[in-house]
Coordinates of C-alpha atoms and ligand atoms in Angstrom, one line a residue:
Chain A
M1 CA 10.2 7.8 -13.1
A2 CA 13.7 7.0 -12.4
V3 CA 15.1 7.7 -9.0
L4 CA 18.6 7.2 -10.1
E5 CA 20.2 7.6 -13.5
L6 CA 23.6 7.1 -14.8
K7 CA 24.4 8.9 -18.1
Q8 CA 27.4 7.9 -20.1
V9 CA 29.4 7.8 -16.8
K10 CA 33.0 6.7 -16.9
K11 CA 35.6 6.6 -14.4
T12 CA 39.5 5.9 -14.8
F13 CA 42.1 5.9 -12.2
G14 CA 45.3 7.2 -12.8
S15 CA 46.9 8.5 -16.2
G16 CA 49.1 7.4 -18.9
H17 CA 50.0 3.7 -19.3
K18 CA 49.1 3.3 -15.5
E19 CA 45.5 4.4 -16.3
I20 CA 42.9 1.9 -15.1
E21 CA 39.4 1.9 -16.8
A22 CA 37.4 0.9 -13.4
M23 CA 34.1 1.6 -15.1
K24 CA 33.8 1.9 -18.8
V25 CA 31.1 4.1 -20.2
T26 CA 27.9 3.2 -18.6
D27 CA 24.2 3.9 -18.7
F28 CA 22.0 2.7 -15.9
S29 CA 18.7 3.7 -14.4
A30 CA 16.6 2.3 -11.3
D31 CA 12.9 3.0 -10.4
R32 CA 11.4 3.0 -7.0
G33 CA 10.5 -0.3 -5.6
E34 CA 13.4 -2.1 -7.2
L35 CA 15.7 -4.4 -5.5
I36 CA 18.8 -4.7 -7.8
A37 CA 21.9 -7.0 -7.5
I38 CA 25.3 -6.3 -9.0
I39 CA 27.5 -9.2 -9.1
G40 CA 30.9 -9.8 -10.3
P41 CA 34.5 -11.1 -9.5
S42 CA 36.6 -8.7 -7.3
G43 CA 38.4 -6.1 -8.7
S44 CA 35.7 -5.8 -11.7
G45 CA 34.5 -2.2 -10.7
K46 CA 31.3 -2.9 -8.0
S47 CA 32.5 -0.6 -5.6
T48 CA 33.5 2.2 -7.9
F49 CA 30.0 1.9 -9.4
L50 CA 28.5 1.9 -5.9
T51 CA 30.4 4.9 -4.6
I52 CA 29.6 6.9 -7.9
V53 CA 26.1 6.4 -7.4
G54 CA 26.3 7.4 -3.8
G55 CA 27.8 10.7 -4.7
L56 CA 31.3 9.7 -2.8
L57 CA 33.2 9.3 -6.0
T58 CA 33.0 12.0 -9.0
P59 CA 32.9 10.2 -12.3
T60 CA 35.6 10.9 -14.8
S61 CA 32.8 11.9 -17.5
G62 CA 28.9 11.5 -17.5
A63 CA 26.1 12.4 -15.4
V64 CA 24.5 11.0 -12.2
I65 CA 21.2 12.2 -11.4
I66 CA 19.7 11.4 -8.1
N67 CA 15.8 12.5 -7.9
D68 CA 16.2 14.9 -10.7
K69 CA 19.4 16.4 -9.5
N70 CA 22.5 16.2 -11.2
L71 CA 25.5 15.6 -8.8
A72 CA 27.9 17.5 -11.0
D73 CA 25.8 20.7 -10.3
L74 CA 26.1 20.3 -6.7
N75 CA 29.1 21.4 -4.3
E76 CA 30.5 19.1 -1.6
K77 CA 28.2 20.3 1.0
E78 CA 24.9 19.8 -1.0
R79 CA 26.0 16.2 -2.1
S80 CA 26.5 15.6 1.6
K81 CA 23.2 16.7 2.3
I82 CA 21.8 14.5 -0.4
R83 CA 23.7 11.5 1.1
L84 CA 22.3 12.2 4.4
K85 CA 18.5 12.7 3.2
E86 CA 18.4 10.1 0.4
I87 CA 20.9 7.6 0.7
G88 CA 21.3 4.6 3.3
F89 CA 24.9 3.0 3.1
I90 CA 25.6 -0.2 4.2
L91 CA 29.4 -0.6 3.8
Q92 CA 31.7 -3.5 3.3
A93 CA 33.7 -2.9 6.7
S94 CA 30.4 -2.3 8.7
N95 CA 31.8 1.0 10.1
L96 CA 30.4 1.8 13.3
I97 CA 31.4 4.5 15.7
P98 CA 33.4 2.9 18.5
F99 CA 32.2 5.2 21.4
L100 CA 28.5 4.8 20.6
T101 CA 26.1 2.0 21.9
V102 CA 24.0 0.3 19.3
A103 CA 21.1 2.4 20.2
N104 CA 23.0 5.6 20.0
Q105 CA 24.6 4.8 16.5
L106 CA 20.9 5.2 15.5
K107 CA 20.2 8.3 17.7
L108 CA 23.2 10.2 16.2
L109 CA 21.0 10.3 13.2
D110 CA 18.0 11.9 15.2
Q111 CA 20.9 14.7 15.8
V112 CA 21.6 15.6 12.4
K113 CA 18.2 14.9 10.4
K114 CA 14.4 14.6 10.7
D115 CA 12.0 12.3 9.6
N116 CA 13.7 8.9 10.7
M117 CA 12.0 6.0 11.6
T118 CA 9.0 6.0 14.4
K119 CA 9.6 4.3 17.9
K120 CA 7.4 1.4 16.6
Q121 CA 9.1 1.1 13.3
L122 CA 12.5 1.1 15.0
E123 CA 11.3 -1.6 17.4
E124 CA 10.3 -3.7 14.4
L125 CA 13.5 -3.3 12.7
Y126 CA 15.6 -4.3 16.0
E127 CA 13.0 -7.4 15.9
D128 CA 13.7 -8.2 12.2
L129 CA 17.6 -8.1 12.5
G130 CA 17.5 -9.7 15.9
I131 CA 19.8 -7.0 17.6
G132 CA 16.9 -5.8 20.3
D133 CA 19.1 -7.2 23.0
L134 CA 22.3 -5.4 21.7
R135 CA 21.0 -1.9 22.2
T136 CA 23.4 -1.1 25.3
K137 CA 26.6 -2.7 23.9
Y138 CA 29.4 -1.1 22.1
P139 CA 30.7 -2.2 18.6
A140 CA 33.7 -3.9 20.3
D141 CA 31.5 -6.3 22.3
L142 CA 29.7 -7.4 19.1
S143 CA 30.4 -10.3 16.5
G144 CA 31.2 -9.3 13.0
G145 CA 27.6 -10.6 12.0
E146 CA 25.8 -8.5 14.7
R147 CA 27.9 -5.5 13.7
Q148 CA 26.9 -6.1 10.3
R149 CA 23.2 -6.2 11.2
V150 CA 23.7 -2.9 13.4
A151 CA 25.1 -1.5 10.2
I152 CA 22.0 -2.3 8.3
A153 CA 19.7 -1.0 10.8
K154 CA 21.6 2.4 10.9
A155 CA 21.2 2.5 7.1
L156 CA 17.4 1.9 7.2
Y157 CA 16.6 4.0 10.2
S158 CA 16.9 7.2 8.3
N159 CA 14.1 6.2 5.9
P160 CA 16.3 6.6 2.8
S161 CA 14.8 6.6 -0.8
I162 CA 17.8 4.8 -2.0
I163 CA 19.8 2.2 -0.1
L164 CA 23.3 1.2 -1.4
A165 CA 24.8 -2.1 0.2
D166 CA 28.3 -3.3 -0.6
E167 CA 28.5 -7.0 0.4
P168 CA 26.1 -6.6 3.3
T169 CA 25.8 -10.3 3.8
A170 CA 29.6 -10.9 3.7
S171 CA 30.1 -11.8 7.5
L172 CA 26.6 -13.5 8.0
D173 CA 25.8 -17.3 7.9
S174 CA 23.6 -18.5 5.2
D175 CA 20.4 -18.2 7.2
R176 CA 21.2 -14.7 8.5
A177 CA 22.0 -13.7 4.8
Y178 CA 18.8 -15.0 3.6
E179 CA 17.0 -13.2 6.3
V180 CA 19.0 -9.9 5.7
M181 CA 17.9 -10.0 1.9
E182 CA 14.3 -10.8 2.8
L183 CA 14.5 -7.7 5.1
L184 CA 15.9 -5.5 2.4
K185 CA 13.3 -6.9 -0.1
N186 CA 10.3 -5.8 2.5
E187 CA 11.8 -2.6 3.0
T188 CA 12.2 -2.0 -0.6
K189 CA 8.5 -2.9 -1.5
N190 CA 6.7 -1.4 1.5
K191 CA 8.6 1.8 1.5
N192 CA 8.8 1.9 -2.5
T193 CA 12.4 2.6 -2.1
T194 CA 15.6 1.7 -4.3
T195 CA 18.0 -0.8 -3.0
I196 CA 21.2 -1.7 -5.0
V197 CA 23.0 -4.6 -3.3
V198 CA 26.7 -5.4 -4.5
T199 CA 27.6 -9.2 -3.8
H200 CA 29.3 -12.0 -5.2
D201 CA 27.0 -14.3 -3.5
I202 CA 25.0 -15.9 -6.7
R203 CA 22.6 -17.4 -4.1
L204 CA 21.1 -14.0 -3.1
V205 CA 20.1 -13.0 -6.7
G206 CA 16.8 -14.7 -6.2
Y207 CA 15.6 -12.1 -4.1
C208 CA 16.2 -9.6 -6.7
D209 CA 14.1 -7.8 -9.2
K210 CA 17.2 -7.1 -11.6
V211 CA 20.5 -8.5 -11.9
Y212 CA 23.6 -6.9 -13.4
K213 CA 26.8 -8.4 -14.0
M214 CA 30.1 -6.3 -13.9
T215 CA 33.1 -7.7 -15.7
D216 CA 36.3 -5.6 -16.1
G217 CA 34.2 -2.1 -15.7
V218 CA 31.5 -3.3 -18.0
L219 CA 27.9 -3.5 -16.7
V220 CA 25.3 -5.9 -18.3
Q221 CA 21.9 -6.7 -17.4
E222 CA 21.4 -10.5 -16.9
K223 CA 17.9 -10.3 -15.5
Chain B
M1 CA 27.3 17.6 22.2
F2 CA 25.7 14.4 21.8
L3 CA 29.2 12.8 20.1
A4 CA 31.4 14.7 22.5
L5 CA 29.7 13.6 25.7
N6 CA 29.3 10.2 24.6
E7 CA 32.8 10.0 23.7
I8 CA 34.0 11.4 27.0
K9 CA 31.8 8.9 28.8
K10 CA 33.3 5.9 26.8
N11 CA 36.9 6.7 27.0
K12 CA 37.1 8.2 30.6
L13 CA 40.6 7.5 31.5
R14 CA 41.8 9.2 28.2
F15 CA 39.8 12.4 28.8
T16 CA 40.6 12.4 32.4
L17 CA 44.2 12.7 31.4
I18 CA 43.6 15.8 29.2
I19 CA 41.5 17.5 32.1
G20 CA 44.4 16.7 34.3
V21 CA 46.9 18.5 32.0
L22 CA 44.4 21.3 31.7
M23 CA 44.0 21.4 35.5
L24 CA 47.6 21.5 36.1
V25 CA 48.2 24.4 33.7
S26 CA 45.2 26.4 35.0
Y27 CA 46.4 25.7 38.7
L28 CA 49.8 27.3 37.7
V29 CA 48.4 30.2 35.9
F30 CA 46.0 31.0 38.8
F31 CA 48.7 30.7 41.3
L32 CA 51.2 32.6 39.4
S33 CA 48.3 35.4 38.9
G34 CA 47.9 35.1 42.6
L35 CA 51.8 35.5 43.3
A36 CA 51.8 38.5 41.0
T37 CA 48.8 40.2 42.6
G38 CA 50.5 39.3 45.8
L39 CA 53.7 40.7 44.9
E40 CA 52.1 43.7 43.5
N41 CA 50.2 44.5 46.9
L42 CA 53.3 44.0 48.8
N43 CA 54.7 47.0 46.7
R44 CA 51.7 49.1 46.5
E45 CA 48.7 48.6 48.9
S46 CA 49.9 51.7 51.1
V47 CA 49.7 54.0 48.1
D48 CA 46.6 52.4 47.1
K49 CA 45.1 53.1 50.1
W50 CA 45.7 56.8 49.8
K51 CA 43.1 56.7 46.7
A52 CA 45.3 59.7 45.4
T53 CA 45.5 61.3 42.0
A54 CA 49.2 61.9 42.2
I55 CA 52.3 62.5 44.1
I56 CA 54.5 65.6 43.6
L57 CA 58.1 65.1 43.9
T58 CA 61.3 67.1 42.9
E59 CA 62.0 67.0 39.2
E60 CA 65.6 65.8 39.7
S61 CA 64.5 63.0 41.9
D62 CA 63.5 60.8 38.7
K63 CA 60.1 59.6 40.4
S64 CA 61.8 58.2 43.5
M65 CA 60.2 59.4 46.7
Y66 CA 63.4 58.4 48.7
Q67 CA 65.5 60.8 46.4
S68 CA 63.0 63.8 46.5
S69 CA 63.4 66.6 49.0
L70 CA 60.9 69.3 49.3
A71 CA 60.2 71.9 52.0
I72 CA 56.6 72.1 53.5
E73 CA 56.1 75.5 52.0
D74 CA 56.1 74.1 48.6
V75 CA 52.4 73.2 49.3
N76 CA 51.8 76.9 48.7
E77 CA 52.6 76.2 45.0
I78 CA 50.0 73.3 44.6
D79 CA 46.6 73.6 43.6
A80 CA 44.4 70.6 44.4
E81 CA 41.3 69.4 46.2
E82 CA 43.2 67.6 48.8
I83 CA 46.8 67.9 49.9
A84 CA 49.0 65.8 52.2
V85 CA 52.7 65.9 52.9
I86 CA 54.9 62.8 53.3
G87 CA 58.5 62.0 54.6
Q88 CA 59.8 58.8 54.0
I89 CA 62.9 56.9 55.3
N90 CA 63.6 53.1 55.3
A91 CA 64.9 51.5 58.3
V92 CA 65.5 48.1 60.1
A93 CA 63.3 48.0 63.3
G94 CA 63.6 45.4 66.1
N95 CA 61.9 44.8 69.3
G96 CA 64.6 42.8 70.9
D97 CA 63.1 39.3 69.7
S98 CA 62.8 40.1 65.9
K99 CA 64.1 42.4 63.3
T100 CA 62.5 43.6 60.2
N101 CA 62.8 46.2 57.3
V102 CA 60.3 49.1 57.7
S103 CA 59.3 51.9 55.7
I104 CA 58.8 55.1 58.1
F105 CA 56.1 57.5 56.8
G106 CA 55.9 60.8 58.5
I107 CA 52.7 62.4 58.1
N108 CA 50.3 65.1 59.4
K109 CA 47.5 63.3 61.2
D110 CA 44.7 65.6 60.1
E111 CA 45.5 65.0 56.2
F112 CA 44.1 62.6 53.9
I113 CA 46.5 60.0 53.9
M114 CA 46.3 59.1 57.4
P115 CA 45.5 55.6 57.7
K116 CA 42.5 54.1 59.8
V117 CA 43.8 52.5 62.9
T118 CA 42.4 48.8 62.9
E119 CA 43.8 47.8 66.5
G120 CA 45.3 50.0 69.3
E121 CA 45.3 54.1 69.3
V122 CA 46.3 57.0 67.1
F123 CA 49.8 58.3 67.7
V124 CA 50.0 61.4 69.8
D125 CA 52.9 61.5 71.7
D126 CA 56.8 61.9 70.4
N127 CA 58.0 58.6 68.7
E128 CA 54.8 56.8 68.6
V129 CA 53.8 55.0 65.5
I130 CA 51.0 53.3 63.9
A131 CA 52.3 49.8 62.5
S132 CA 51.3 47.8 59.3
D133 CA 49.6 44.8 60.6
A134 CA 52.1 42.6 58.6
L135 CA 54.3 43.2 61.6
K136 CA 52.0 41.1 63.7
E137 CA 53.0 38.0 62.0
D138 CA 56.5 38.5 62.8
G139 CA 55.7 39.0 66.6
F140 CA 55.3 42.8 67.0
K141 CA 52.5 43.8 69.1
V142 CA 51.0 47.1 70.6
G143 CA 53.5 48.4 73.3
D144 CA 56.6 47.3 71.7
E145 CA 59.6 49.6 71.6
L146 CA 61.4 49.8 68.2
H147 CA 65.1 50.2 68.0
L148 CA 66.2 51.4 64.8
S149 CA 69.2 50.6 62.9
S150 CA 70.2 54.3 61.5
S151 CA 69.1 56.3 64.4
G152 CA 69.2 56.4 68.1
E153 CA 65.6 57.2 68.4
V154 CA 63.3 54.4 69.9
L155 CA 59.8 54.4 68.6
K156 CA 56.8 52.9 70.2
I157 CA 54.0 50.8 68.4
V158 CA 50.6 52.4 69.7
G159 CA 48.3 50.8 67.1
F160 CA 48.1 49.0 63.8
T161 CA 46.5 49.4 60.4
D162 CA 45.6 47.0 57.5
N163 CA 47.2 47.1 54.1
A164 CA 50.2 49.2 54.8
R165 CA 53.1 47.8 52.9
F166 CA 55.3 50.1 50.7
N167 CA 57.9 48.6 48.2
A168 CA 57.8 45.2 50.1
A169 CA 58.4 46.8 53.6
P170 CA 55.9 47.2 56.3
V171 CA 55.0 50.9 56.9
L172 CA 55.2 52.6 60.3
Y173 CA 53.2 55.8 60.3
G174 CA 54.2 58.7 62.7
D175 CA 54.0 62.4 62.8
L176 CA 56.6 64.8 60.7
A177 CA 58.4 65.4 64.0
T178 CA 59.0 61.8 64.7
F179 CA 60.2 61.4 61.2
H180 CA 62.4 64.2 61.4
R181 CA 64.2 62.8 64.4
V182 CA 64.5 59.4 63.1
K183 CA 66.1 61.0 59.6
F184 CA 68.2 63.9 61.0
G185 CA 68.9 63.0 64.6
E186 CA 70.5 66.0 66.1
A187 CA 69.7 68.2 63.3
A188 CA 65.9 67.5 63.4
E189 CA 65.0 71.0 64.5
A190 CA 67.1 72.7 61.6
N191 CA 65.3 70.3 59.1
K192 CA 61.9 70.4 60.5
E193 CA 60.5 71.9 57.0
S194 CA 61.9 68.9 55.4
I195 CA 59.6 66.6 53.4
N196 CA 59.9 64.0 50.4
G197 CA 56.9 64.4 48.6
I198 CA 53.3 65.9 48.5
V199 CA 50.3 63.5 47.8
V200 CA 47.2 65.2 46.1
R201 CA 43.9 64.4 45.0
A202 CA 42.9 66.5 42.0
D203 CA 40.7 66.4 39.0
E204 CA 43.4 67.7 36.5
L205 CA 47.0 66.3 36.8
T206 CA 48.4 69.3 34.4
A207 CA 47.1 72.2 36.5
I208 CA 48.5 71.0 39.9
T209 CA 51.7 73.0 39.8
K210 CA 53.5 75.6 38.0
N211 CA 56.8 75.1 39.6
D212 CA 59.3 73.6 37.0
S213 CA 61.4 72.0 39.9
L214 CA 58.3 70.0 40.9
E215 CA 56.9 67.1 39.1
S216 CA 53.3 65.8 39.4
I217 CA 53.4 62.0 39.1
E218 CA 50.6 60.1 38.5
I219 CA 50.1 57.2 41.1
E220 CA 50.0 54.3 38.6
T221 CA 53.5 55.9 37.1
F222 CA 54.8 56.5 40.6
I223 CA 54.1 52.7 41.4
R224 CA 55.5 51.6 38.3
N225 CA 58.7 53.3 39.3
L226 CA 59.2 51.6 42.3
P227 CA 62.5 49.8 42.5
G228 CA 61.9 46.2 41.0
Y229 CA 58.0 46.6 40.8
T230 CA 57.8 46.6 36.8
E231 CA 60.6 44.0 36.4
Q232 CA 58.8 41.5 38.6
N233 CA 55.6 42.0 37.1
L234 CA 56.8 41.8 33.7
T235 CA 58.6 38.2 34.6
L236 CA 55.5 36.9 36.3
N237 CA 53.0 38.0 33.4
F238 CA 55.6 36.7 30.9
M239 CA 55.3 33.1 32.6
I240 CA 51.5 33.5 32.5
Y241 CA 51.3 34.3 28.8
F242 CA 54.0 31.7 28.2
L243 CA 51.5 29.3 29.9
F244 CA 48.8 30.2 27.7
G245 CA 50.8 29.3 24.6
I246 CA 51.7 26.0 26.3
S247 CA 48.2 25.0 27.1
A248 CA 47.1 25.7 23.6
V249 CA 50.0 23.5 22.0
I250 CA 49.2 20.6 24.7
V251 CA 45.5 20.6 23.7
A252 CA 46.4 20.9 20.2
I253 CA 48.6 17.9 20.2
F254 CA 46.3 15.8 22.4
L255 CA 43.2 16.5 20.3
Y256 CA 45.1 16.2 16.9
V257 CA 46.3 12.7 18.0
L258 CA 42.9 11.7 19.1
T259 CA 41.3 13.0 15.8
V260 CA 44.1 11.4 13.8
Q261 CA 43.0 7.9 15.5
K262 CA 39.6 8.6 14.4
I263 CA 40.0 9.6 10.9
S264 CA 38.3 6.7 9.3
M265 CA 35.2 7.1 11.8
F266 CA 34.8 10.5 10.8
G267 CA 35.2 9.6 7.3
V268 CA 32.3 7.1 7.7
M269 CA 30.3 9.9 9.4
K270 CA 31.0 12.1 6.3
A271 CA 30.2 9.3 3.8
Q272 CA 26.6 9.0 5.6
G273 CA 26.3 12.9 4.8
I274 CA 27.0 14.2 8.5
S275 CA 28.3 17.6 7.7
N276 CA 31.7 19.0 8.5
S277 CA 30.1 21.7 10.6
Y278 CA 28.3 19.1 12.8
L279 CA 31.6 17.2 13.4
S280 CA 33.6 20.5 13.8
R281 CA 31.2 21.8 16.5
S282 CA 31.4 18.4 18.2
V283 CA 35.2 18.7 18.6
I284 CA 34.9 22.5 19.8
A285 CA 32.1 21.5 22.1
Q286 CA 34.1 18.6 23.5
T287 CA 37.1 20.9 23.9
F288 CA 35.1 23.2 25.7
I289 CA 33.7 20.6 28.1
L290 CA 37.3 19.4 28.7
A291 CA 38.8 22.8 29.3
A292 CA 36.0 24.2 31.4
I293 CA 36.2 21.3 33.6
G294 CA 40.0 21.5 34.0
V295 CA 39.9 25.2 34.6
A296 CA 37.3 24.8 37.3
V297 CA 39.0 22.0 39.0
G298 CA 42.3 24.0 38.7
F299 CA 40.3 27.3 40.2
V300 CA 39.1 25.3 43.2
L301 CA 42.5 23.7 43.8
T302 CA 44.0 27.0 43.8
L303 CA 41.6 28.3 46.3
I304 CA 42.4 25.2 48.7
T305 CA 46.0 25.6 48.3
A306 CA 45.4 29.3 49.2
A307 CA 43.6 28.5 52.3
F308 CA 46.5 26.1 53.8
L309 CA 49.6 28.6 52.6
P310 CA 51.5 30.1 55.4
S311 CA 50.7 33.9 55.3
A312 CA 54.5 34.5 54.4
V313 CA 53.8 33.6 51.1
P314 CA 52.6 36.9 49.0
V315 CA 49.7 35.4 47.3
A316 CA 46.5 37.4 46.8
F317 CA 43.7 36.3 44.3
D318 CA 41.7 38.6 42.5
L319 CA 38.7 37.2 41.4
V320 CA 38.3 39.1 38.1
T321 CA 41.8 38.5 37.1
M322 CA 41.3 34.8 37.8
L323 CA 38.1 34.7 35.8
I324 CA 39.5 36.5 32.8
Y325 CA 42.6 34.2 32.9
G326 CA 40.4 31.4 33.2
L327 CA 38.2 32.3 30.2
V328 CA 41.5 33.0 28.4
L329 CA 42.6 29.4 29.0
I330 CA 39.3 28.0 27.7
V331 CA 39.4 30.1 24.6
V332 CA 43.2 29.1 24.0
A333 CA 42.4 25.8 24.3
I334 CA 39.5 26.0 21.7
L335 CA 42.1 27.5 19.7
G336 CA 44.3 24.4 20.0
A337 CA 41.1 22.3 18.6
V338 CA 41.1 24.3 15.4
F339 CA 44.0 22.2 14.1
S340 CA 41.7 19.0 14.6
V341 CA 38.7 20.7 13.0
L342 CA 40.9 21.6 9.9
T343 CA 42.0 17.9 9.7
I344 CA 38.4 16.8 9.9
V345 CA 37.4 19.2 7.2
R346 CA 40.0 17.7 4.9
I347 CA 39.0 14.0 5.4
D348 CA 38.1 12.3 2.3
P349 CA 35.0 10.0 3.4
L350 CA 35.9 7.9 0.1
K351 CA 39.4 7.0 1.6
A352 CA 38.0 6.5 5.2
I353 CA 35.4 3.7 3.9
G354 CA 38.0 1.8 1.8
G355 CA 35.6 2.1 -1.2
Ligands
ADP1 N1 41.2 5.0 -5.6 C1 41.7 4.1 -6.7 N2 43.1 4.3 -7.4 C2 43.5 3.5 -8.3 N3 42.8 2.4 -8.8 C3 41.3 2.0 -8.0 C4 41.0 2.8 -6.9 N4 39.7 2.2 -6.5 C5 39.6 1.3 -7.4 N5 40.7 1.0 -8.2 C6 40.8 0.0 -9.3 O1 39.7 -0.2 -9.9 C7 39.3 -1.3 -10.2 C8 38.0 -1.7 -9.6 O2 37.8 -1.6 -8.3 P1 36.6 -2.0 -7.3 O3 35.5 -1.2 -7.8 O4 36.8 -1.9 -6.0 O5 36.2 -3.5 -7.5 P2 35.3 -4.5 -6.9 O6 34.7 -3.6 -5.8 O7 34.3 -4.8 -8.0 O8 36.2 -5.6 -6.2 C9 40.3 -2.2 -9.6 O9 41.3 -2.7 -10.7 C10 41.1 -1.5 -8.5 O10 42.3 -1.7 -8.4
MG2 MG1 34.5 -3.9 -3.6

């Protein structure tokens, strides 16, 4: 059963002769336990795809269905609930909250939703990401790579059924990047989640079950 | 609360500044309200002490006791539970060392407006008076002989009483005969029936008198018509209400600037699915914490200042009024936070994450 489905989804920005077709009419579906890579050059429409899937961007036409719910039928409040419960975002700019320590970045989720990781799972996550010693630090005191790893921890902590990552390894060295992909793969397999990773790093596609290529708004499966 | 408290903890200086501003505003509000109450007391405490329902003055006096002139026998036309006659005149009294404005009340000792003596004795002989203890601070004491500006009579302080100021002047209580000698001099005997008003305690104001030339004036109305009283109150209250407005604007601006700085952060949280209502409650909670601390510190500062003020400064703190004003300040601050809430609700998470 598809966790995520895009039916005839299209996105255009602007209008008239300034119109940009960021995503041409696209069908897409993803199942549980799948780690999927979206590759493609800059400006090809990868982020547009990811934000539509995540319910942040409304498509010009077509239907986005997450766990049998058509996002078009929901209001912003309900979409926001789905993002909170079902989706873990790992964003390009590793957006952390400046006045919260690493530990509190995760604790914030305990304030707004239930069913997050257990203490034991959390310890393992810290271990896997190598950020256990950073718990009491603020984002400003972390390196770019450390911040990125905390952002990943934040996305995984809420036990989402769909993980959406936009260039999650961009600010990491090769070894760390491989470790992060390994982690996302384990997470996907062990918890039977669906993970979509947007990247332009071809070396990472080896970890993925499926690979799609985006070119000028056209999504084509490669593997 | 989680976000609110953690943010305050991380950015202590920033939030101390806001608390500081709120503290100063509340300090000013509390102090002005203290001054308003103090000035009110200066005008009315002797009247409040009567615990009377109304005062009867002549119709033509236009609610001014000084302008009203009655005869003692007018009492016969009054129907009330308790009745007391009063004669009143202003004077400047000096004991040789210092001089001060006083208000002389001529009364009957056995009627209900007779004050309790807190020090010394009750007046018995001619020209003996009980004085307001406010005079003690000017160096007056029991046994002092008082020379009056407008009269050849010499009064003698035989005792003191508390809460006895009328229209900003300390009161001297003496019997009617003493009052008549001060007011009429040689002609005292001829005017021995003359009084200024009749103070009554009654259940019903309308039924007190049927005499058309007399007017029963409710005590609160009487006080409001004391020279300068209403004007003074309006001025101070206007300043207080103005400060409420100012604090709302200050809080609104401060929080708005902070919120604008955090737009991308709020956007990220919204992208994550954290609801508008959680973020709004967080901002409101934060404002409440800041305002409550600011107001509490302002309150304590006010009390400390009050303890060190010279007694000549007419401040009196009414806890209930202060509590209400404190609450109003907090509510007003929270209203100021509404701007920030509206801003947060309008943030588009997509823009914030730079998708
Ligand atoms: N909000 C927007 N308004 C107008 N054009 C946009 C907007 N977002 C993206 N685009 C355009 O859509 C195309 C795809 O962008 P994007 O999805 O960000 O590509 P990628 O993530 O692959 O680099 C680009 O041409 C970009 O300029
Ligand atoms: Mg992109």
